[in-house]
Amino acid sequence: PKEVTDVICPFCGTLCDDLIITVSDDNKTILGVKNACAIGAEKFNHQRLPGRVKRPRMRQADGTYKEVTYDEAIDWTAKMLVKSRKTLMYGWASTSCQAMSIGHEIAEKCGGIVDNCATVCHGSSLIAIEDVGVPSCTLGEIKNRADCVIFWGCNPAHAHPRHMSRYSIFPRGFFTVKGHKGRKIYCVDCRYTDTAKCADKFIQVQQGFDYELLNAFRTAVRGEALPDTVGGVPKEKIYEIAESFKTARFGIIFFGMGLTHTMGRNHNIDIAINLTRDMNEYTKFAIMAMRGHWNVTGSGQVLGWQYGFPYAVDVSRRDQARHQTGETTSVDLLNRNEVEACFYIATDPGAHFPVDAMISSSRKPTVTIDPHINCTTEISDIHIPVAMVGVETGGCAYRMDNVPIETRKVVEPPEGMLTDEELLTKINKRVDELLAKG
Ligand code: SF4
């Protein structure tokens, strides 16, 4: 066996880059994973999952699946895309930026709507950032400089397990030589989470009152009057914490779906960004979304360069790209039955979308491209397995702080299995042939 070092973890938006993977001499099997957290290690362990699907499967009339060749699956998919006037092309978070750009080319030719999982997580953060901008930084700056860390509506202890040890709470950096001891950690949440257990101060906000509490911090920072309590937090505590924010050398607000998915949504993020701006009158402060699904940030980047919108981009009118939350977002399109086919790649909407949306999806021609069986593959007409990006093939992925990182191939994929890039290139070519025939 040999060890591959400096491997990038392909699971969450932290993209830890210090993993050591032990692989068999024939380069086919992963034998051990070092440095990853439990969820990251599990991703690598799935590479040798017994019963892994290695060839495309097509659903039969009786609900069972029959193995088909890649060529048959590619032909069926290309025909579906060409026939459909509007196809939902959703997912992209667990694949590479290179694969995304080929997918977007197909969407332009066939009339698709390209959406990623920001549509059900940080979409509201992206709207707020488009509205008011964002004073942010890199995770490296946080490790080396931050002495005041605020987790608001997020729980990295569960969702990004090594975030705290690599960047935000425990590491010693250039100007943070005392590590955890030199930082003040705050956790704002409506419940006492495992992240709250690591905090110096837990601030329990009444559910749905994040906007009011953020507004109260803005007021307190300016030394203006507050009511006795805001969002269940006494004003004395708000004044005291606001004062400690002002005396920090470098502060960072990390926020999660506790802000994006509660009352106020993008307005919660607007005001959190504005609090960050206010804080820069007194000291250095930054804010960052805790992006969850591995390369969802990359999908936003690639869509951003190409069309100017980071998610839910409708290119079905060919001459222009449109985005309108509620109009071009996946769940709304499915609920209103506005797409004729579904093309899912590298994400599992069956596990995250509302049931009604997935019932609507199950009534349309559907292709799912994913290395494994998941909730979505089981309601698809075709499941096309592919090599695992970041494990069996490389490619570019973006960390949650918008830093691009080139990921590595660690082992060979099962024999004959295509990568996302190879598969999408072949589908693109078949689409060209079909369109040329007219
Ligand atoms: Fe992988 Fe995220 Fe765990 Fe790091 S924190 S090892 S990127 S799952």
Coordinates of C-alpha atoms and ligand atoms in Angstrom, one line a residue:
P1 CA 0.0 0.0 0.0
K2 CA 1.1 3.6 -0.5
E3 CA 0.0 6.9 1.0
V4 CA -1.2 9.9 -1.1
T5 CA -0.7 13.1 0.8
D6 CA -2.3 16.6 0.7
V7 CA -5.6 15.2 -0.7
I8 CA -8.6 17.6 -0.8
C9 CA -11.7 16.3 1.0
P10 CA -14.7 16.3 -1.5
F11 CA -17.5 16.5 1.1
C12 CA -18.2 19.9 2.6
G13 CA -17.4 23.5 1.8
T14 CA -14.4 23.6 4.1
L15 CA -12.4 21.6 1.4
C16 CA -9.8 20.4 4.0
D17 CA -6.5 19.9 2.0
D18 CA -4.4 17.9 4.4
L19 CA -5.9 14.4 4.0
I20 CA -3.7 11.3 3.8
I21 CA -5.2 8.4 1.9
T22 CA -3.8 4.9 1.9
V23 CA -4.4 3.1 -1.5
S24 CA -3.7 -0.4 -2.7
D25 CA -0.6 -1.0 -4.9
D26 CA -2.8 -1.5 -8.0
N27 CA -4.3 2.0 -7.3
K28 CA -7.8 0.7 -7.3
T29 CA -8.9 0.6 -3.7
I30 CA -8.8 3.0 -0.8
L31 CA -7.6 1.2 2.3
G32 CA -7.5 4.0 4.9
V33 CA -8.2 7.7 5.5
K34 CA -6.3 10.0 7.8
N35 CA -7.1 13.5 9.0
A36 CA -10.6 13.6 7.7
C37 CA -13.7 14.0 10.0
A38 CA -16.2 11.2 10.1
I39 CA -18.3 12.5 7.2
G40 CA -15.3 13.2 5.0
A41 CA -13.8 9.8 5.7
E42 CA -17.2 8.2 4.8
K43 CA -17.1 9.8 1.4
F44 CA -13.8 8.1 0.6
N45 CA -15.0 4.8 2.1
H46 CA -18.0 4.8 -0.3
Q47 CA -15.5 4.3 -3.1
R48 CA -15.4 0.6 -2.2
L49 CA -19.0 0.3 -1.2
P50 CA -20.2 -3.3 -1.8
G51 CA -22.9 -3.3 -4.5
R52 CA -21.8 0.0 -6.0
V53 CA -23.5 0.5 -9.4
K54 CA -20.9 0.4 -12.2
R55 CA -23.1 0.7 -15.3
P56 CA -26.1 2.8 -16.3
R57 CA -29.5 1.5 -15.2
M58 CA -32.8 2.1 -17.1
R59 CA -36.1 1.8 -15.3
Q60 CA -38.5 -0.8 -16.7
A61 CA -42.3 -0.7 -16.8
D62 CA -42.5 -2.9 -13.8
G63 CA -40.3 -0.5 -11.7
T64 CA -37.2 -2.7 -11.8
Y65 CA -33.9 -1.5 -13.4
K66 CA -32.1 -3.0 -16.3
E67 CA -28.4 -2.5 -17.0
V68 CA -27.7 -0.6 -20.3
T69 CA -24.5 0.6 -22.0
Y70 CA -23.1 4.1 -21.6
D71 CA -23.8 4.7 -25.3
E72 CA -27.5 3.8 -24.8
A73 CA -27.8 6.0 -21.8
I74 CA -26.1 8.9 -23.6
D75 CA -28.4 8.5 -26.6
W76 CA -31.5 8.4 -24.4
T77 CA -30.4 11.5 -22.4
A78 CA -29.5 13.5 -25.5
K79 CA -32.9 12.7 -27.1
M80 CA -34.7 13.7 -23.9
L81 CA -32.8 17.0 -23.8
V82 CA -33.4 17.8 -27.4
K83 CA -37.1 16.9 -27.3
S84 CA -37.8 18.9 -24.1
R85 CA -38.5 22.6 -24.6
K86 CA -37.5 23.4 -21.0
T87 CA -35.4 21.0 -18.9
L88 CA -34.5 21.6 -15.3
M89 CA -30.7 20.9 -15.0
Y90 CA -30.2 20.8 -11.2
G91 CA -27.4 19.9 -8.9
W92 CA -23.7 20.4 -9.7
A93 CA -22.5 20.8 -6.1
S94 CA -20.4 17.6 -6.0
T95 CA -18.8 17.9 -9.4
S96 CA -16.0 20.0 -10.9
C97 CA -16.2 23.5 -12.4
Q98 CA -15.0 21.9 -15.7
A99 CA -18.0 19.6 -15.8
M100 CA -20.3 22.5 -15.0
S101 CA -19.2 24.5 -18.0
I102 CA -20.0 21.6 -20.4
G103 CA -23.4 21.2 -18.7
H104 CA -24.1 24.9 -19.3
E105 CA -23.2 24.5 -23.0
I106 CA -25.8 21.7 -23.2
A107 CA -28.4 23.9 -21.4
E108 CA -27.9 26.7 -23.9
K109 CA -28.3 24.4 -26.9
C110 CA -31.3 22.5 -25.5
G111 CA -33.1 25.2 -23.6
G112 CA -32.4 24.5 -19.9
I113 CA -32.6 26.0 -16.5
V114 CA -29.4 25.5 -14.6
D115 CA -29.9 25.6 -10.8
N116 CA -27.7 24.4 -7.9
C117 CA -28.5 23.6 -4.3
A118 CA -28.1 27.3 -3.2
T119 CA -31.8 27.3 -4.3
V120 CA -32.6 25.5 -1.0
C121 CA -29.7 26.8 1.2
H122 CA -27.8 30.0 0.6
G123 CA -29.8 31.4 -2.3
S124 CA -31.1 34.2 0.0
S125 CA -27.4 35.0 1.0
L126 CA -26.6 35.4 -2.7
I127 CA -29.5 37.7 -3.2
A128 CA -28.4 39.8 -0.2
I129 CA -24.8 39.9 -1.5
E130 CA -26.1 41.1 -4.9
D131 CA -28.1 43.7 -3.2
V132 CA -25.6 45.2 -0.8
G133 CA -22.2 43.6 -1.5
V134 CA -20.1 41.7 1.1
P135 CA -17.1 42.6 3.2
S136 CA -15.5 39.1 3.3
C137 CA -12.0 37.5 3.5
T138 CA -10.4 34.1 3.2
L139 CA -10.4 31.3 5.8
G140 CA -6.6 31.8 6.0
E141 CA -7.1 35.4 7.2
I142 CA -9.5 34.2 9.9
K143 CA -7.0 31.6 11.1
N144 CA -4.2 34.1 11.2
R145 CA -6.0 37.2 12.5
A146 CA -9.5 36.7 13.9
D147 CA -9.8 37.1 17.7
C148 CA -13.6 37.5 17.7
V149 CA -15.6 34.7 16.0
I150 CA -19.4 34.7 15.8
F151 CA -21.4 31.7 14.6
W152 CA -25.0 32.8 13.8
G153 CA -27.6 30.2 12.9
C154 CA -25.0 27.6 12.0
N155 CA -23.7 24.5 13.6
P156 CA -20.2 23.6 12.2
A157 CA -19.7 21.0 14.9
H158 CA -22.1 18.9 12.8
A159 CA -22.0 20.3 9.3
H160 CA -18.3 21.3 8.9
P161 CA -16.6 19.3 11.6
R162 CA -13.0 20.4 11.0
H163 CA -13.8 24.1 10.3
M164 CA -13.4 24.9 14.0
S165 CA -10.0 23.1 14.3
R166 CA -8.6 24.3 11.1
Y167 CA -9.8 27.9 10.8
S168 CA -12.2 29.4 13.3
I169 CA -11.7 28.4 17.0
F170 CA -8.7 26.3 17.8
P171 CA -5.8 26.9 15.3
R172 CA -2.8 29.0 16.2
G173 CA -2.1 31.5 13.4
F174 CA 0.5 34.2 12.7
F175 CA -1.2 36.9 14.8
T176 CA -3.3 34.4 16.9
V177 CA -0.5 32.5 18.6
K178 CA -2.6 31.6 21.6
G179 CA -5.1 29.7 19.4
H180 CA -8.4 29.1 21.2
K181 CA -7.3 31.0 24.3
G182 CA -6.8 34.2 22.3
R183 CA -10.2 34.2 20.7
K184 CA -13.6 35.1 22.0
I185 CA -16.3 32.8 20.5
Y186 CA -19.9 33.7 20.3
C187 CA -22.8 31.5 19.2
V188 CA -26.2 32.9 18.4
D189 CA -28.9 30.3 17.9
C190 CA -32.4 29.5 18.9
R191 CA -31.2 26.3 20.5
Y192 CA -28.1 25.1 22.4
T193 CA -26.1 23.3 19.8
D194 CA -22.8 21.4 20.0
T195 CA -21.1 24.5 18.5
A196 CA -22.6 26.6 21.3
K197 CA -20.8 24.2 23.7
C198 CA -17.5 25.5 22.3
A199 CA -18.5 29.2 22.6
D200 CA -17.5 31.6 25.4
K201 CA -21.0 33.1 25.1
F202 CA -24.2 31.6 23.9
I203 CA -26.9 34.1 22.9
Q204 CA -30.3 32.4 22.6
V205 CA -32.4 34.3 20.2
Q206 CA -36.1 33.7 20.0
Q207 CA -37.0 31.8 16.9
G208 CA -37.7 34.2 14.0
F209 CA -36.2 37.2 15.7
D210 CA -32.7 37.2 14.1
Y211 CA -33.4 40.4 12.1
E212 CA -34.5 42.3 15.2
L213 CA -31.4 41.1 17.2
L214 CA -29.0 42.0 14.4
N215 CA -30.7 45.4 14.2
A216 CA -30.4 45.7 18.0
F217 CA -26.6 45.1 17.7
R218 CA -26.4 47.8 15.1
T219 CA -28.2 50.1 17.5
A220 CA -26.1 49.1 20.5
V221 CA -22.8 49.6 18.6
R222 CA -23.8 53.2 18.0
G223 CA -24.7 53.6 21.7
E224 CA -28.4 54.3 21.0
A225 CA -31.4 53.3 23.2
L226 CA -32.8 49.8 23.1
P227 CA -36.0 48.2 24.5
D228 CA -35.6 46.0 27.6
T229 CA -35.3 42.8 25.5
V230 CA -34.9 42.1 21.8
G231 CA -35.6 38.6 20.4
G232 CA -35.5 37.3 24.0
V233 CA -32.1 38.8 24.8
P234 CA -31.8 41.4 27.6
K235 CA -30.5 44.8 26.5
E236 CA -27.6 44.8 29.0
K237 CA -26.3 41.6 27.3
I238 CA -26.6 43.2 23.9
Y239 CA -24.7 46.3 24.9
E240 CA -22.0 44.3 26.6
I241 CA -21.5 42.0 23.6
A242 CA -21.6 44.9 21.1
E243 CA -18.8 46.6 23.2
S244 CA -16.7 43.5 23.0
F245 CA -17.2 43.3 19.2
K246 CA -15.9 46.9 19.0
T247 CA -12.7 46.1 21.0
A248 CA -11.8 43.0 18.9
R249 CA -8.8 43.3 16.5
F250 CA -10.5 41.3 13.8
G251 CA -14.0 39.9 13.9
I252 CA -15.8 37.4 11.7
I253 CA -19.5 36.5 11.4
F254 CA -20.2 33.0 10.1
F255 CA -23.8 32.5 9.3
G256 CA -25.8 29.5 8.2
M257 CA -29.3 28.4 7.4
G258 CA -30.6 29.5 10.8
L259 CA -30.5 33.0 9.1
T260 CA -31.2 32.1 5.5
H261 CA -34.2 29.8 6.2
T262 CA -36.0 31.7 8.9
M263 CA -38.4 34.7 8.7
G264 CA -36.7 37.6 6.9
R265 CA -34.4 35.4 4.7
N266 CA -32.3 37.6 2.5
H267 CA -33.2 40.6 4.7
N268 CA -31.5 38.8 7.6
I269 CA -28.3 38.6 5.5
D270 CA -28.7 42.2 4.4
I271 CA -28.7 43.4 8.0
A272 CA -25.9 41.0 9.0
I273 CA -23.8 42.5 6.2
N274 CA -24.7 46.0 7.3
L275 CA -23.7 45.2 10.9
T276 CA -20.4 44.0 9.6
R277 CA -20.0 47.3 7.7
D278 CA -20.9 49.3 10.8
M279 CA -18.2 47.3 12.8
N280 CA -15.6 48.4 10.2
E281 CA -16.0 51.9 11.6
Y282 CA -14.4 50.7 14.8
T283 CA -12.2 47.7 13.8
K284 CA -11.8 45.1 11.1
F285 CA -14.8 42.8 10.6
A286 CA -15.8 40.3 7.9
I287 CA -18.7 38.0 7.2
M288 CA -18.9 34.6 5.5
A289 CA -21.7 32.1 4.5
M290 CA -21.1 28.6 5.8
R291 CA -21.5 27.0 2.4
G292 CA -22.3 23.3 2.9
H293 CA -22.3 21.2 -0.1
W294 CA -18.8 20.8 -1.4
N295 CA -18.5 22.8 -4.7
V296 CA -21.8 24.6 -4.5
T297 CA -19.7 27.8 -4.3
G298 CA -18.0 26.8 -7.6
S299 CA -21.4 26.4 -9.3
G300 CA -22.2 29.9 -8.3
Q301 CA -18.9 31.1 -9.6
V302 CA -19.1 29.4 -13.0
L303 CA -22.8 30.6 -13.5
G304 CA -21.7 34.0 -12.3
W305 CA -18.9 34.4 -14.9
Q306 CA -21.1 33.0 -17.7
Y307 CA -24.5 34.6 -17.0
G308 CA -24.2 37.0 -14.2
F309 CA -26.4 35.1 -11.7
P310 CA -25.1 32.5 -9.2
Y311 CA -28.1 30.0 -9.3
A312 CA -31.5 29.4 -11.0
V313 CA -30.4 30.6 -14.4
D314 CA -32.9 30.2 -17.2
V315 CA -31.2 30.0 -20.6
S316 CA -34.3 28.4 -22.3
R317 CA -34.9 31.5 -24.4
R318 CA -31.4 31.1 -25.9
D319 CA -30.9 34.8 -26.6
Q320 CA -30.7 35.8 -22.9
A321 CA -30.1 34.5 -19.4
R322 CA -32.7 35.2 -16.8
H323 CA -32.9 34.8 -13.0
Q324 CA -35.9 35.5 -10.8
T325 CA -36.3 33.9 -7.4
G326 CA -39.7 32.2 -7.4
E327 CA -39.8 32.1 -11.2
T328 CA -36.7 30.2 -12.2
T329 CA -36.0 28.4 -9.0
S330 CA -36.2 24.6 -9.1
V331 CA -38.9 23.9 -6.5
D332 CA -41.2 26.6 -7.9
L333 CA -40.7 25.3 -11.4
L334 CA -41.5 21.7 -10.3
N335 CA -44.5 22.8 -8.2
R336 CA -46.0 24.7 -11.1
N337 CA -45.1 21.9 -13.6
E338 CA -43.2 24.3 -15.8
V339 CA -40.5 22.0 -17.0
E340 CA -40.8 19.1 -19.4
A341 CA -37.8 17.0 -18.2
C342 CA -35.4 16.8 -15.3
F343 CA -31.6 16.3 -15.5
Y344 CA -30.0 15.9 -12.1
I345 CA -26.3 15.7 -11.5
A346 CA -24.1 15.5 -8.4
T347 CA -26.8 16.4 -5.9
D348 CA -29.8 14.5 -4.4
P349 CA -32.9 16.7 -4.7
G350 CA -35.0 13.7 -3.6
A351 CA -33.4 14.0 -0.2
H352 CA -34.0 17.8 0.1
F353 CA -36.8 19.1 -2.0
P354 CA -40.4 19.2 -0.7
V355 CA -42.4 16.0 -1.5
D356 CA -44.8 17.7 -3.9
A357 CA -41.9 19.0 -6.0
M358 CA -40.4 15.5 -6.2
I359 CA -43.8 14.0 -7.1
S360 CA -44.0 16.5 -10.0
S361 CA -40.5 15.5 -11.0
S362 CA -41.2 11.8 -10.9
R363 CA -43.9 12.3 -13.6
K364 CA -41.4 13.7 -16.1
P365 CA -38.6 12.0 -18.1
T366 CA -35.7 12.1 -15.7
V367 CA -32.0 11.4 -15.8
T368 CA -29.8 11.3 -12.7
I369 CA -26.0 11.3 -12.9
D370 CA -24.4 10.3 -9.6
P371 CA -21.8 7.8 -8.4
H372 CA -24.3 6.2 -6.0
I373 CA -27.9 5.1 -5.6
N374 CA -29.8 7.9 -3.8
C375 CA -33.4 9.1 -3.3
T376 CA -33.4 10.7 -6.7
T377 CA -32.0 7.8 -8.7
E378 CA -34.9 5.8 -7.5
I379 CA -37.5 8.0 -9.3
S380 CA -35.4 8.5 -12.4
D381 CA -35.8 6.8 -15.8
I382 CA -32.1 6.4 -16.1
H383 CA -29.3 6.4 -13.5
I384 CA -25.9 7.0 -14.9
P385 CA -23.1 6.2 -12.4
V386 CA -19.9 8.2 -12.8
A387 CA -16.5 8.4 -11.1
M388 CA -16.4 10.2 -7.8
V389 CA -15.0 13.7 -8.3
G390 CA -12.1 14.4 -5.8
V391 CA -11.6 10.7 -5.3
E392 CA -11.5 9.0 -8.7
T393 CA -11.0 12.1 -10.8
G394 CA -9.7 15.6 -10.2
G395 CA -11.1 19.0 -11.1
C396 CA -11.5 22.5 -9.8
A397 CA -13.7 23.2 -6.7
Y398 CA -14.3 26.4 -4.7
R399 CA -14.0 26.5 -1.0
M400 CA -16.7 28.4 1.0
D401 CA -14.4 31.5 1.0
N402 CA -14.4 31.5 -2.8
V403 CA -10.9 30.2 -3.1
P404 CA -10.5 27.8 -6.1
I405 CA -8.6 24.6 -5.3
E406 CA -7.5 21.9 -7.8
T407 CA -8.6 18.6 -6.4
R408 CA -6.8 15.3 -6.9
K409 CA -7.4 11.9 -8.3
V410 CA -6.5 9.4 -5.6
V411 CA -7.6 6.1 -7.1
E412 CA -8.7 4.7 -10.5
P413 CA -12.5 4.6 -11.1
P414 CA -14.0 1.1 -11.7
E415 CA -13.0 -0.1 -15.1
G416 CA -14.9 1.5 -18.0
M417 CA -16.6 4.1 -15.8
L418 CA -16.8 7.6 -17.2
T419 CA -16.1 10.8 -15.3
D420 CA -18.7 13.6 -15.2
E421 CA -16.6 15.6 -17.7
E422 CA -16.3 12.6 -20.1
L423 CA -20.0 11.8 -19.9
L424 CA -21.2 15.4 -20.4
T425 CA -18.8 15.8 -23.4
K426 CA -20.3 12.7 -25.0
I427 CA -23.9 13.9 -24.3
N428 CA -23.0 17.3 -25.7
K429 CA -21.6 15.6 -28.9
R430 CA -24.8 13.5 -29.3
V431 CA -27.0 16.6 -28.8
D432 CA -25.0 18.3 -31.6
E433 CA -25.7 15.3 -33.9
L434 CA -29.4 15.3 -33.1
L435 CA -29.7 19.0 -33.6
A436 CA -27.9 18.8 -36.9
K437 CA -30.3 16.2 -38.1
G438 CA -33.1 18.6 -37.2
Ligands
SF4_1 FE1 -14.2 17.0 4.7 FE2 -15.6 19.0 5.6 FE3 -14.8 17.1 7.3 FE4 -13.0 18.8 6.2 S1 -14.7 19.3 7.6 S2 -12.8 16.6 6.4 S3 -13.9 19.2 4.1 S4 -16.2 16.9 5.5

